[in-house]
Amino acid sequence: MRMSKAFIPTLRDNPAEADTVSHQLLVRAGFIRKSAAGLYHYLPLGMRVLSKIENIVREEMDAADCQELLMPIVQPAELWMETGRWHVYGDEMFRIQDRHDRSFCLGPTHEEMITDLVRNEVTSYRQLPLRLYQIQNKYRDERRPRFGLIRGREFVMKDMYSFDRDPAGLDESYQAMYQAYTNVFRRCGLNCRPVEADGGAIGGSATHEFMALADIGEATIVYCDSCDYAANVEIAPCPKDDTKIDAAPLAMEKVSTPNSKTIEDVAAFLKVDAKQCIKTLFFQADEELICVLMRGDYEVNDVKVQKVHPCYTLEMAEEEAVAKAVGCSFGSLGPVGLKDIKIYADYSVENMVNLVCGANEEAYHFINVNPGRDFQVEGYYDLRTLNEGEPCPKCGGVTKYARGIEVGQVFKLGTKYSEALNASYLDENGKSNIIHMGCYGIGVSRTLAATVEQNNDENGIIWPKNIAPYHVVVVPISAKDEEQMAIAENIYKQLQAQGLEVVLDDRNERPGVKFKDADLIGYPVRITVGKKAVSDNIVEYKLRTAQENEELTVEETITRAVAYIKE
Ligand SMILES: [Zn+2]
């Protein structure tokens, strides 16, 4: 590729809306351009990287006996109604109607489509196991698209679906994918960690997420220093504290708590510990308002709440809705006297004695409230988020937090979709059995962005060589110098002949501009051709990861570059 002919529009400054390093660098270095919120063009450099990641994914999938196919992006609503997910997806689903008023969606995932295909084609045990995948655009109408390619509304995904005779077969498929994913992310140069996770809207029994470690990651990972435990904080179980407090229940009393809105305010005003107060939270669970209680110093975990109270959507309730139902706005809410509202309490509330809670009256709280005596609950559950430093759920060691970008997820679906859609096969005895399914996704465009998030410095991107858009850039100091250009041209052609992907920066620009662009774009190798090349056959060889250049003969340079890229 000659830079003079290339479509690589680099920018000097970070675009205003770019909110993470990878987003800034991918736009500035000319890999992507925004079209609308969460929708991006992949420019030629971005497209090259994307294709390389796709090819790594393909190689690993094919090596694990998976076969590639391609399904329609536009999916009929009827299939989603059969599994009940037409509603689960809520506003995140892009819904469209054709000219006959038939409803469709732009695929956010393809479990329904593939299961429909397979139920119509597979009838016998002889056709199983089957592993089918595609690489394609997916659509989710995110409330807040952000971080460039990391949370877009259109993104490239690899989705694989496995079909097995029984749970043992599914185990095998799951293990094969777990290994394939480990290989994919290693080959892409990502520092990635598999963690136990929640199934969310997809459902299923076992699932792991593959997390690229990064400070901007939206997911919190809990891991243990002493063992291999690692989980998304959404599912990390919290220990149940069984210590009984040795105190006699006192008579409940209503006290005035002016200007005390938060737990901290109330605790300070009443001169008690936050651990003596309970947090009263209201959630909108579909159409229903529910109440969750938690010890004052703990944080609620939405995912756990939704497990205890299954619903399509769970959101913190609006203050207006709570005020209407309870007769009091935020700041003085409590469980005492609540009518027709389900109350779920965290384990931490169960053994509390003489606690403090809001009185459901502006600027008043109750003291000496006792669970069971003064209010009733549906039950006590694990509803909170494990704090960093608490004991590891597996070995009791000390837990730590890390942030991660979810780049892949593997699910054991079991028979959830095959039952709903009646995908079955006949065994050797002619008996009908339900197919066991797994599904396995890789965010291909997200992997691209996560790689940049992990591999950069103040000058730009540092591409791992397996997915770099080009391997080498050859920079003649002066494009007007015919002798320099001839040597640069020669190196360019020799490297190409050896199978390397090379850019010749033949632009009539100052060397500083070319170097800046080379570092920004992040080619693994830069070869600079200056005066010494003409007088002494010496050029500069520099790796993007190295601080210094080396002076080598043209021949040595070519040998080194080829060896480095192919090693
Ligand atoms: Zn542990």
JSON list of C-alpha atoms in Angstrom, two decimals, residues 270-463:
[
{"chain": "A", "resi": 270, "resn": "LEU", "atom": "CA", "xyz": [-29.10, 9.68, 65.29]},
{"chain": "A", "resi": 271, "resn": "LYS", "atom": "CA", "xyz": [-25.48, 8.94, 66.28]},
{"chain": "A", "resi": 272, "resn": "VAL", "atom": "CA", "xyz": [-25.68, 5.29, 65.20]},
{"chain": "A", "resi": 273, "resn": "ASP", "atom": "CA", "xyz": [-23.57, 3.17, 62.86]},
{"chain": "A", "resi": 274, "resn": "ALA", "atom": "CA", "xyz": [-24.74, 2.84, 59.23]},
{"chain": "A", "resi": 275, "resn": "LYS", "atom": "CA", "xyz": [-24.81, -0.90, 59.94]},
{"chain": "A", "resi": 276, "resn": "GLN", "atom": "CA", "xyz": [-27.70, -0.23, 62.34]},
{"chain": "A", "resi": 277, "resn": "CYS", "atom": "CA", "xyz": [-29.80, 1.37, 59.58]},
{"chain": "A", "resi": 278, "resn": "ILE", "atom": "CA", "xyz": [-31.53, -0.40, 56.72]},
{"chain": "A", "resi": 279, "resn": "LYS", "atom": "CA", "xyz": [-31.64, 0.79, 53.15]},
{"chain": "A", "resi": 280, "resn": "THR", "atom": "CA", "xyz": [-35.12, 0.60, 51.67]},
{"chain": "A", "resi": 281, "resn": "LEU", "atom": "CA", "xyz": [-35.06, 0.44, 47.88]},
{"chain": "A", "resi": 282, "resn": "PHE", "atom": "CA", "xyz": [-37.92, 0.27, 45.42]},
{"chain": "A", "resi": 283, "resn": "PHE", "atom": "CA", "xyz": [-37.71, -1.38, 42.05]},
{"chain": "A", "resi": 284, "resn": "GLN", "atom": "CA", "xyz": [-40.04, -1.30, 39.10]},
{"chain": "A", "resi": 285, "resn": "ALA", "atom": "CA", "xyz": [-40.29, -4.98, 38.11]},
{"chain": "A", "resi": 286, "resn": "ASP", "atom": "CA", "xyz": [-42.26, -4.82, 34.83]},
{"chain": "A", "resi": 287, "resn": "GLU", "atom": "CA", "xyz": [-45.60, -3.36, 36.04]},
{"chain": "A", "resi": 288, "resn": "GLU", "atom": "CA", "xyz": [-45.04, -4.18, 39.70]},
{"chain": "A", "resi": 289, "resn": "LEU", "atom": "CA", "xyz": [-43.40, -2.11, 42.42]},
{"chain": "A", "resi": 290, "resn": "ILE", "atom": "CA", "xyz": [-41.26, -4.20, 44.78]},
{"chain": "A", "resi": 291, "resn": "CYS", "atom": "CA", "xyz": [-39.25, -3.33, 47.86]},
{"chain": "A", "resi": 292, "resn": "VAL", "atom": "CA", "xyz": [-35.73, -4.54, 48.71]},
{"chain": "A", "resi": 293, "resn": "LEU", "atom": "CA", "xyz": [-34.11, -4.19, 52.13]},
{"chain": "A", "resi": 294, "resn": "MET", "atom": "CA", "xyz": [-30.41, -4.14, 52.78]},
{"chain": "A", "resi": 295, "resn": "ARG", "atom": "CA", "xyz": [-28.10, -3.31, 55.67]},
{"chain": "A", "resi": 296, "resn": "GLY", "atom": "CA", "xyz": [-27.13, 0.39, 55.37]},
{"chain": "A", "resi": 297, "resn": "ASP", "atom": "CA", "xyz": [-23.49, -0.18, 54.44]},
{"chain": "A", "resi": 298, "resn": "TYR", "atom": "CA", "xyz": [-24.18, -2.71, 51.65]},
{"chain": "A", "resi": 299, "resn": "GLU", "atom": "CA", "xyz": [-24.97, -2.25, 47.94]},
{"chain": "A", "resi": 300, "resn": "VAL", "atom": "CA", "xyz": [-27.90, -3.94, 46.25]},
{"chain": "A", "resi": 301, "resn": "ASN", "atom": "CA", "xyz": [-27.25, -6.31, 43.35]},
{"chain": "A", "resi": 302, "resn": "ASP", "atom": "CA", "xyz": [-29.93, -6.01, 40.62]},
{"chain": "A", "resi": 303, "resn": "VAL", "atom": "CA", "xyz": [-29.10, -9.35, 39.01]},
{"chain": "A", "resi": 304, "resn": "LYS", "atom": "CA", "xyz": [-29.67, -11.20, 42.27]},
{"chain": "A", "resi": 305, "resn": "VAL", "atom": "CA", "xyz": [-32.92, -9.31, 42.86]},
{"chain": "A", "resi": 306, "resn": "GLN", "atom": "CA", "xyz": [-34.16, -10.33, 39.42]},
{"chain": "A", "resi": 307, "resn": "LYS", "atom": "CA", "xyz": [-33.35, -14.00, 40.18]},
{"chain": "A", "resi": 308, "resn": "VAL", "atom": "CA", "xyz": [-35.50, -13.84, 43.33]},
{"chain": "A", "resi": 309, "resn": "HIS", "atom": "CA", "xyz": [-38.27, -11.87, 41.62]},
{"chain": "A", "resi": 310, "resn": "PRO", "atom": "CA", "xyz": [-38.25, -13.02, 37.98]},
{"chain": "A", "resi": 311, "resn": "CYS", "atom": "CA", "xyz": [-39.37, -10.29, 35.55]},
{"chain": "A", "resi": 312, "resn": "TYR", "atom": "CA", "xyz": [-38.56, -9.01, 32.07]},
{"chain": "A", "resi": 313, "resn": "THR", "atom": "CA", "xyz": [-37.17, -5.66, 33.15]},
{"chain": "A", "resi": 314, "resn": "LEU", "atom": "CA", "xyz": [-36.03, -4.48, 36.56]},
{"chain": "A", "resi": 315, "resn": "GLU", "atom": "CA", "xyz": [-35.20, -0.84, 37.13]},
{"chain": "A", "resi": 316, "resn": "MET", "atom": "CA", "xyz": [-34.86, 1.44, 40.14]},
{"chain": "A", "resi": 317, "resn": "ALA", "atom": "CA", "xyz": [-38.34, 2.90, 40.62]},
{"chain": "A", "resi": 318, "resn": "GLU", "atom": "CA", "xyz": [-39.00, 6.56, 39.81]},
{"chain": "A", "resi": 319, "resn": "GLU", "atom": "CA", "xyz": [-39.46, 8.74, 42.89]},
{"chain": "A", "resi": 320, "resn": "GLU", "atom": "CA", "xyz": [-42.90, 9.77, 41.65]},
{"chain": "A", "resi": 321, "resn": "ALA", "atom": "CA", "xyz": [-44.13, 6.18, 41.42]},
{"chain": "A", "resi": 322, "resn": "VAL", "atom": "CA", "xyz": [-42.86, 5.41, 44.93]},
{"chain": "A", "resi": 323, "resn": "ALA", "atom": "CA", "xyz": [-44.38, 8.56, 46.41]},
{"chain": "A", "resi": 324, "resn": "LYS", "atom": "CA", "xyz": [-47.71, 7.67, 44.85]},
{"chain": "A", "resi": 325, "resn": "ALA", "atom": "CA", "xyz": [-47.68, 4.12, 46.26]},
{"chain": "A", "resi": 326, "resn": "VAL", "atom": "CA", "xyz": [-46.15, 4.79, 49.66]},
{"chain": "A", "resi": 327, "resn": "GLY", "atom": "CA", "xyz": [-47.12, 8.36, 50.36]},
{"chain": "A", "resi": 328, "resn": "CYS", "atom": "CA", "xyz": [-43.55, 9.49, 50.97]},
{"chain": "A", "resi": 329, "resn": "SER", "atom": "CA", "xyz": [-40.64, 10.39, 48.72]},
{"chain": "A", "resi": 330, "resn": "PHE", "atom": "CA", "xyz": [-37.02, 9.19, 48.86]},
{"chain": "A", "resi": 331, "resn": "GLY", "atom": "CA", "xyz": [-35.14, 9.77, 52.11]},
{"chain": "A", "resi": 332, "resn": "SER", "atom": "CA", "xyz": [-37.65, 8.51, 54.67]},
{"chain": "A", "resi": 333, "resn": "LEU", "atom": "CA", "xyz": [-38.77, 5.19, 53.18]},
{"chain": "A", "resi": 334, "resn": "GLY", "atom": "CA", "xyz": [-39.10, 2.04, 55.21]},
{"chain": "A", "resi": 335, "resn": "PRO", "atom": "CA", "xyz": [-40.83, -1.37, 55.31]},
{"chain": "A", "resi": 336, "resn": "VAL", "atom": "CA", "xyz": [-43.09, -0.76, 58.33]},
{"chain": "A", "resi": 337, "resn": "GLY", "atom": "CA", "xyz": [-46.73, -0.57, 57.32]},
{"chain": "A", "resi": 338, "resn": "LEU", "atom": "CA", "xyz": [-46.16, -1.15, 53.58]},
{"chain": "A", "resi": 339, "resn": "LYS", "atom": "CA", "xyz": [-49.29, -2.60, 52.01]},
{"chain": "A", "resi": 340, "resn": "ASP", "atom": "CA", "xyz": [-49.59, -4.74, 48.88]},
{"chain": "A", "resi": 341, "resn": "ILE", "atom": "CA", "xyz": [-45.89, -4.42, 48.09]},
{"chain": "A", "resi": 342, "resn": "LYS", "atom": "CA", "xyz": [-43.66, -7.47, 48.13]},
{"chain": "A", "resi": 343, "resn": "ILE", "atom": "CA", "xyz": [-40.65, -6.98, 50.43]},
{"chain": "A", "resi": 344, "resn": "TYR", "atom": "CA", "xyz": [-37.47, -8.97, 49.79]},
{"chain": "A", "resi": 345, "resn": "ALA", "atom": "CA", "xyz": [-34.75, -8.67, 52.39]},
{"chain": "A", "resi": 346, "resn": "ASP", "atom": "CA", "xyz": [-31.06, -9.38, 52.16]},
{"chain": "A", "resi": 347, "resn": "TYR", "atom": "CA", "xyz": [-29.58, -11.92, 54.59]},
{"chain": "A", "resi": 348, "resn": "SER", "atom": "CA", "xyz": [-27.86, -9.01, 56.31]},
{"chain": "A", "resi": 349, "resn": "VAL", "atom": "CA", "xyz": [-31.23, -7.77, 57.62]},
{"chain": "A", "resi": 350, "resn": "GLU", "atom": "CA", "xyz": [-32.34, -11.07, 59.17]},
{"chain": "A", "resi": 351, "resn": "ASN", "atom": "CA", "xyz": [-30.45, -10.85, 62.45]},
{"chain": "A", "resi": 352, "resn": "MET", "atom": "CA", "xyz": [-30.60, -7.11, 62.94]},
{"chain": "A", "resi": 353, "resn": "VAL", "atom": "CA", "xyz": [-32.03, -5.92, 66.26]},
{"chain": "A", "resi": 354, "resn": "ASN", "atom": "CA", "xyz": [-33.40, -2.47, 67.06]},
{"chain": "A", "resi": 355, "resn": "LEU", "atom": "CA", "xyz": [-32.65, -1.12, 63.63]},
{"chain": "A", "resi": 356, "resn": "VAL", "atom": "CA", "xyz": [-33.37, 2.27, 62.09]},
{"chain": "A", "resi": 357, "resn": "CYS", "atom": "CA", "xyz": [-35.54, 2.75, 59.02]},
{"chain": "A", "resi": 358, "resn": "GLY", "atom": "CA", "xyz": [-37.62, 5.43, 57.35]},
{"chain": "A", "resi": 359, "resn": "ALA", "atom": "CA", "xyz": [-41.15, 5.96, 58.70]},
{"chain": "A", "resi": 360, "resn": "ASN", "atom": "CA", "xyz": [-42.75, 6.59, 55.27]},
{"chain": "A", "resi": 361, "resn": "GLU", "atom": "CA", "xyz": [-43.41, 10.14, 56.46]},
{"chain": "A", "resi": 362, "resn": "GLU", "atom": "CA", "xyz": [-41.27, 13.06, 55.31]},
{"chain": "A", "resi": 363, "resn": "ALA", "atom": "CA", "xyz": [-38.38, 13.73, 57.76]},
{"chain": "A", "resi": 364, "resn": "TYR", "atom": "CA", "xyz": [-39.28, 10.94, 60.18]},
{"chain": "A", "resi": 365, "resn": "HIS", "atom": "CA", "xyz": [-37.60, 7.62, 60.94]},
{"chain": "A", "resi": 366, "resn": "PHE", "atom": "CA", "xyz": [-38.40, 4.70, 63.22]},
{"chain": "A", "resi": 367, "resn": "ILE", "atom": "CA", "xyz": [-35.87, 3.46, 65.73]},
{"chain": "A", "resi": 368, "resn": "ASN", "atom": "CA", "xyz": [-35.84, 0.09, 67.52]},
{"chain": "A", "resi": 369, "resn": "VAL", "atom": "CA", "xyz": [-37.50, -1.64, 64.58]},
{"chain": "A", "resi": 370, "resn": "ASN", "atom": "CA", "xyz": [-37.28, -5.43, 64.59]},
{"chain": "A", "resi": 371, "resn": "PRO", "atom": "CA", "xyz": [-37.78, -7.66, 61.55]},
{"chain": "A", "resi": 372, "resn": "GLY", "atom": "CA", "xyz": [-40.58, -10.18, 62.01]},
{"chain": "A", "resi": 373, "resn": "ARG", "atom": "CA", "xyz": [-42.16, -8.11, 64.77]},
{"chain": "A", "resi": 374, "resn": "ASP", "atom": "CA", "xyz": [-42.59, -4.76, 63.03]},
{"chain": "A", "resi": 375, "resn": "PHE", "atom": "CA", "xyz": [-42.63, -5.82, 59.40]},
{"chain": "A", "resi": 376, "resn": "GLN", "atom": "CA", "xyz": [-42.89, -9.03, 57.41]},
{"chain": "A", "resi": 377, "resn": "VAL", "atom": "CA", "xyz": [-40.92, -10.01, 54.34]},
{"chain": "A", "resi": 378, "resn": "GLU", "atom": "CA", "xyz": [-41.34, -12.52, 51.50]},
{"chain": "A", "resi": 379, "resn": "GLY", "atom": "CA", "xyz": [-38.05, -14.02, 52.64]},
{"chain": "A", "resi": 380, "resn": "TYR", "atom": "CA", "xyz": [-34.34, -13.44, 53.23]},
{"chain": "A", "resi": 381, "resn": "TYR", "atom": "CA", "xyz": [-32.01, -13.88, 50.27]},
{"chain": "A", "resi": 382, "resn": "ASP", "atom": "CA", "xyz": [-28.56, -13.06, 49.00]},
{"chain": "A", "resi": 383, "resn": "LEU", "atom": "CA", "xyz": [-29.34, -9.72, 47.33]},
{"chain": "A", "resi": 384, "resn": "ARG", "atom": "CA", "xyz": [-26.20, -7.68, 47.81]},
{"chain": "A", "resi": 385, "resn": "THR", "atom": "CA", "xyz": [-22.93, -7.16, 45.98]},
{"chain": "A", "resi": 386, "resn": "LEU", "atom": "CA", "xyz": [-19.82, -8.80, 47.39]},
{"chain": "A", "resi": 387, "resn": "ASN", "atom": "CA", "xyz": [-17.37, -6.14, 48.55]},
{"chain": "A", "resi": 388, "resn": "GLU", "atom": "CA", "xyz": [-13.70, -6.22, 47.69]},
{"chain": "A", "resi": 389, "resn": "GLY", "atom": "CA", "xyz": [-11.76, -7.81, 50.55]},
{"chain": "A", "resi": 390, "resn": "GLU", "atom": "CA", "xyz": [-14.57, -10.11, 51.69]},
{"chain": "A", "resi": 391, "resn": "PRO", "atom": "CA", "xyz": [-13.81, -13.83, 51.90]},
{"chain": "A", "resi": 392, "resn": "CYS", "atom": "CA", "xyz": [-13.53, -15.77, 48.63]},
{"chain": "A", "resi": 393, "resn": "PRO", "atom": "CA", "xyz": [-16.69, -17.89, 48.11]},
{"chain": "A", "resi": 394, "resn": "LYS", "atom": "CA", "xyz": [-14.54, -20.87, 47.15]},
{"chain": "A", "resi": 395, "resn": "CYS", "atom": "CA", "xyz": [-11.59, -20.93, 49.57]},
{"chain": "A", "resi": 396, "resn": "GLY", "atom": "CA", "xyz": [-12.11, -18.12, 52.08]},
{"chain": "A", "resi": 397, "resn": "GLY", "atom": "CA", "xyz": [-9.08, -16.17, 50.81]},
{"chain": "A", "resi": 398, "resn": "VAL", "atom": "CA", "xyz": [-9.16, -12.42, 50.25]},
{"chain": "A", "resi": 399, "resn": "THR", "atom": "CA", "xyz": [-11.10, -11.19, 47.20]},
{"chain": "A", "resi": 400, "resn": "LYS", "atom": "CA", "xyz": [-10.05, -8.39, 44.89]},
{"chain": "A", "resi": 401, "resn": "TYR", "atom": "CA", "xyz": [-11.83, -6.39, 42.20]},
{"chain": "A", "resi": 402, "resn": "ALA", "atom": "CA", "xyz": [-10.77, -5.84, 38.61]},
{"chain": "A", "resi": 403, "resn": "ARG", "atom": "CA", "xyz": [-12.56, -4.18, 35.69]},
{"chain": "A", "resi": 404, "resn": "GLY", "atom": "CA", "xyz": [-13.20, -6.04, 32.47]},
{"chain": "A", "resi": 405, "resn": "ILE", "atom": "CA", "xyz": [-14.65, -5.62, 28.97]},
{"chain": "A", "resi": 406, "resn": "GLU", "atom": "CA", "xyz": [-16.74, -8.66, 28.09]},
{"chain": "A", "resi": 407, "resn": "VAL", "atom": "CA", "xyz": [-15.42, -9.89, 24.74]},
{"chain": "A", "resi": 408, "resn": "GLY", "atom": "CA", "xyz": [-16.92, -13.36, 24.73]},
{"chain": "A", "resi": 409, "resn": "GLN", "atom": "CA", "xyz": [-19.43, -15.55, 26.50]},
{"chain": "A", "resi": 410, "resn": "VAL", "atom": "CA", "xyz": [-20.17, -19.27, 26.44]},
{"chain": "A", "resi": 411, "resn": "PHE", "atom": "CA", "xyz": [-23.54, -20.66, 27.60]},
{"chain": "A", "resi": 412, "resn": "LYS", "atom": "CA", "xyz": [-24.95, -24.05, 28.30]},
{"chain": "A", "resi": 413, "resn": "LEU", "atom": "CA", "xyz": [-28.54, -23.49, 27.20]},
{"chain": "A", "resi": 414, "resn": "GLY", "atom": "CA", "xyz": [-29.64, -27.04, 27.80]},
{"chain": "A", "resi": 415, "resn": "THR", "atom": "CA", "xyz": [-33.16, -27.55, 26.45]},
{"chain": "A", "resi": 416, "resn": "LYS", "atom": "CA", "xyz": [-34.50, -24.02, 27.01]},
{"chain": "A", "resi": 417, "resn": "TYR", "atom": "CA", "xyz": [-34.87, -23.17, 23.31]},
{"chain": "A", "resi": 418, "resn": "SER", "atom": "CA", "xyz": [-35.12, -26.67, 21.89]},
{"chain": "A", "resi": 419, "resn": "GLU", "atom": "CA", "xyz": [-38.08, -27.35, 24.18]},
{"chain": "A", "resi": 420, "resn": "ALA", "atom": "CA", "xyz": [-39.81, -24.05, 23.41]},
{"chain": "A", "resi": 421, "resn": "LEU", "atom": "CA", "xyz": [-39.33, -24.61, 19.68]},
{"chain": "A", "resi": 422, "resn": "ASN", "atom": "CA", "xyz": [-39.64, -28.40, 19.78]},
{"chain": "A", "resi": 423, "resn": "ALA", "atom": "CA", "xyz": [-36.27, -29.29, 18.30]},
{"chain": "A", "resi": 424, "resn": "SER", "atom": "CA", "xyz": [-35.94, -33.04, 18.77]},
{"chain": "A", "resi": 425, "resn": "TYR", "atom": "CA", "xyz": [-34.33, -36.12, 17.24]},
{"chain": "A", "resi": 426, "resn": "LEU", "atom": "CA", "xyz": [-35.02, -39.84, 17.13]},
{"chain": "A", "resi": 427, "resn": "ASP", "atom": "CA", "xyz": [-32.48, -42.06, 18.90]},
{"chain": "A", "resi": 428, "resn": "GLU", "atom": "CA", "xyz": [-31.32, -45.58, 17.92]},
{"chain": "A", "resi": 429, "resn": "ASN", "atom": "CA", "xyz": [-34.52, -47.04, 19.37]},
{"chain": "A", "resi": 430, "resn": "GLY", "atom": "CA", "xyz": [-36.78, -44.67, 17.48]},
{"chain": "A", "resi": 431, "resn": "LYS", "atom": "CA", "xyz": [-37.52, -42.71, 20.65]},
{"chain": "A", "resi": 432, "resn": "SER", "atom": "CA", "xyz": [-37.92, -38.93, 20.42]},
{"chain": "A", "resi": 433, "resn": "ASN", "atom": "CA", "xyz": [-35.53, -36.79, 22.51]},
{"chain": "A", "resi": 434, "resn": "ILE", "atom": "CA", "xyz": [-35.07, -33.05, 22.95]},
{"chain": "A", "resi": 435, "resn": "ILE", "atom": "CA", "xyz": [-31.78, -31.64, 21.62]},
{"chain": "A", "resi": 436, "resn": "HIS", "atom": "CA", "xyz": [-29.34, -30.10, 24.13]},
{"chain": "A", "resi": 437, "resn": "MET", "atom": "CA", "xyz": [-28.00, -26.74, 23.04]},
{"chain": "A", "resi": 438, "resn": "GLY", "atom": "CA", "xyz": [-25.19, -24.36, 23.82]},
{"chain": "A", "resi": 439, "resn": "CYS", "atom": "CA", "xyz": [-24.49, -20.90, 22.43]},
{"chain": "A", "resi": 440, "resn": "TYR", "atom": "CA", "xyz": [-21.19, -19.09, 22.23]},
{"chain": "A", "resi": 441, "resn": "GLY", "atom": "CA", "xyz": [-20.54, -15.47, 21.25]},
{"chain": "A", "resi": 442, "resn": "ILE", "atom": "CA", "xyz": [-17.50, -13.37, 20.52]},
{"chain": "A", "resi": 443, "resn": "GLY", "atom": "CA", "xyz": [-17.81, -9.62, 20.11]},
{"chain": "A", "resi": 444, "resn": "VAL", "atom": "CA", "xyz": [-15.51, -9.27, 17.12]},
{"chain": "A", "resi": 445, "resn": "SER", "atom": "CA", "xyz": [-15.65, -5.47, 16.82]},
{"chain": "A", "resi": 446, "resn": "ARG", "atom": "CA", "xyz": [-15.48, -5.19, 20.59]},
{"chain": "A", "resi": 447, "resn": "THR", "atom": "CA", "xyz": [-12.37, -7.38, 20.60]},
{"chain": "A", "resi": 448, "resn": "LEU", "atom": "CA", "xyz": [-10.79, -4.92, 18.18]},
{"chain": "A", "resi": 449, "resn": "ALA", "atom": "CA", "xyz": [-11.48, -2.00, 20.52]},
{"chain": "A", "resi": 450, "resn": "ALA", "atom": "CA", "xyz": [-10.46, -3.94, 23.65]},
{"chain": "A", "resi": 451, "resn": "THR", "atom": "CA", "xyz": [-7.12, -4.78, 22.05]},
{"chain": "A", "resi": 452, "resn": "VAL", "atom": "CA", "xyz": [-6.45, -1.08, 21.49]},
{"chain": "A", "resi": 453, "resn": "GLU", "atom": "CA", "xyz": [-7.57, -0.31, 25.04]},
{"chain": "A", "resi": 454, "resn": "GLN", "atom": "CA", "xyz": [-4.87, -2.67, 26.30]},
{"chain": "A", "resi": 455, "resn": "ASN", "atom": "CA", "xyz": [-2.14, -1.90, 23.77]},
{"chain": "A", "resi": 456, "resn": "ASN", "atom": "CA", "xyz": [-1.27, 1.79, 23.43]},
{"chain": "A", "resi": 457, "resn": "ASP", "atom": "CA", "xyz": [1.03, 4.53, 24.66]},
{"chain": "A", "resi": 458, "resn": "GLU", "atom": "CA", "xyz": [1.00, 8.34, 24.55]},
{"chain": "A", "resi": 459, "resn": "ASN", "atom": "CA", "xyz": [1.90, 8.24, 20.83]},
{"chain": "A", "resi": 460, "resn": "GLY", "atom": "CA", "xyz": [-0.79, 5.87, 19.65]},
{"chain": "A", "resi": 461, "resn": "ILE", "atom": "CA", "xyz": [-1.76, 2.26, 19.11]},
{"chain": "A", "resi": 462, "resn": "ILE", "atom": "CA", "xyz": [0.67, -0.65, 19.54]},
{"chain": "A", "resi": 463, "resn": "TRP", "atom": "CA", "xyz": [-0.90, -3.46, 17.46]}
]
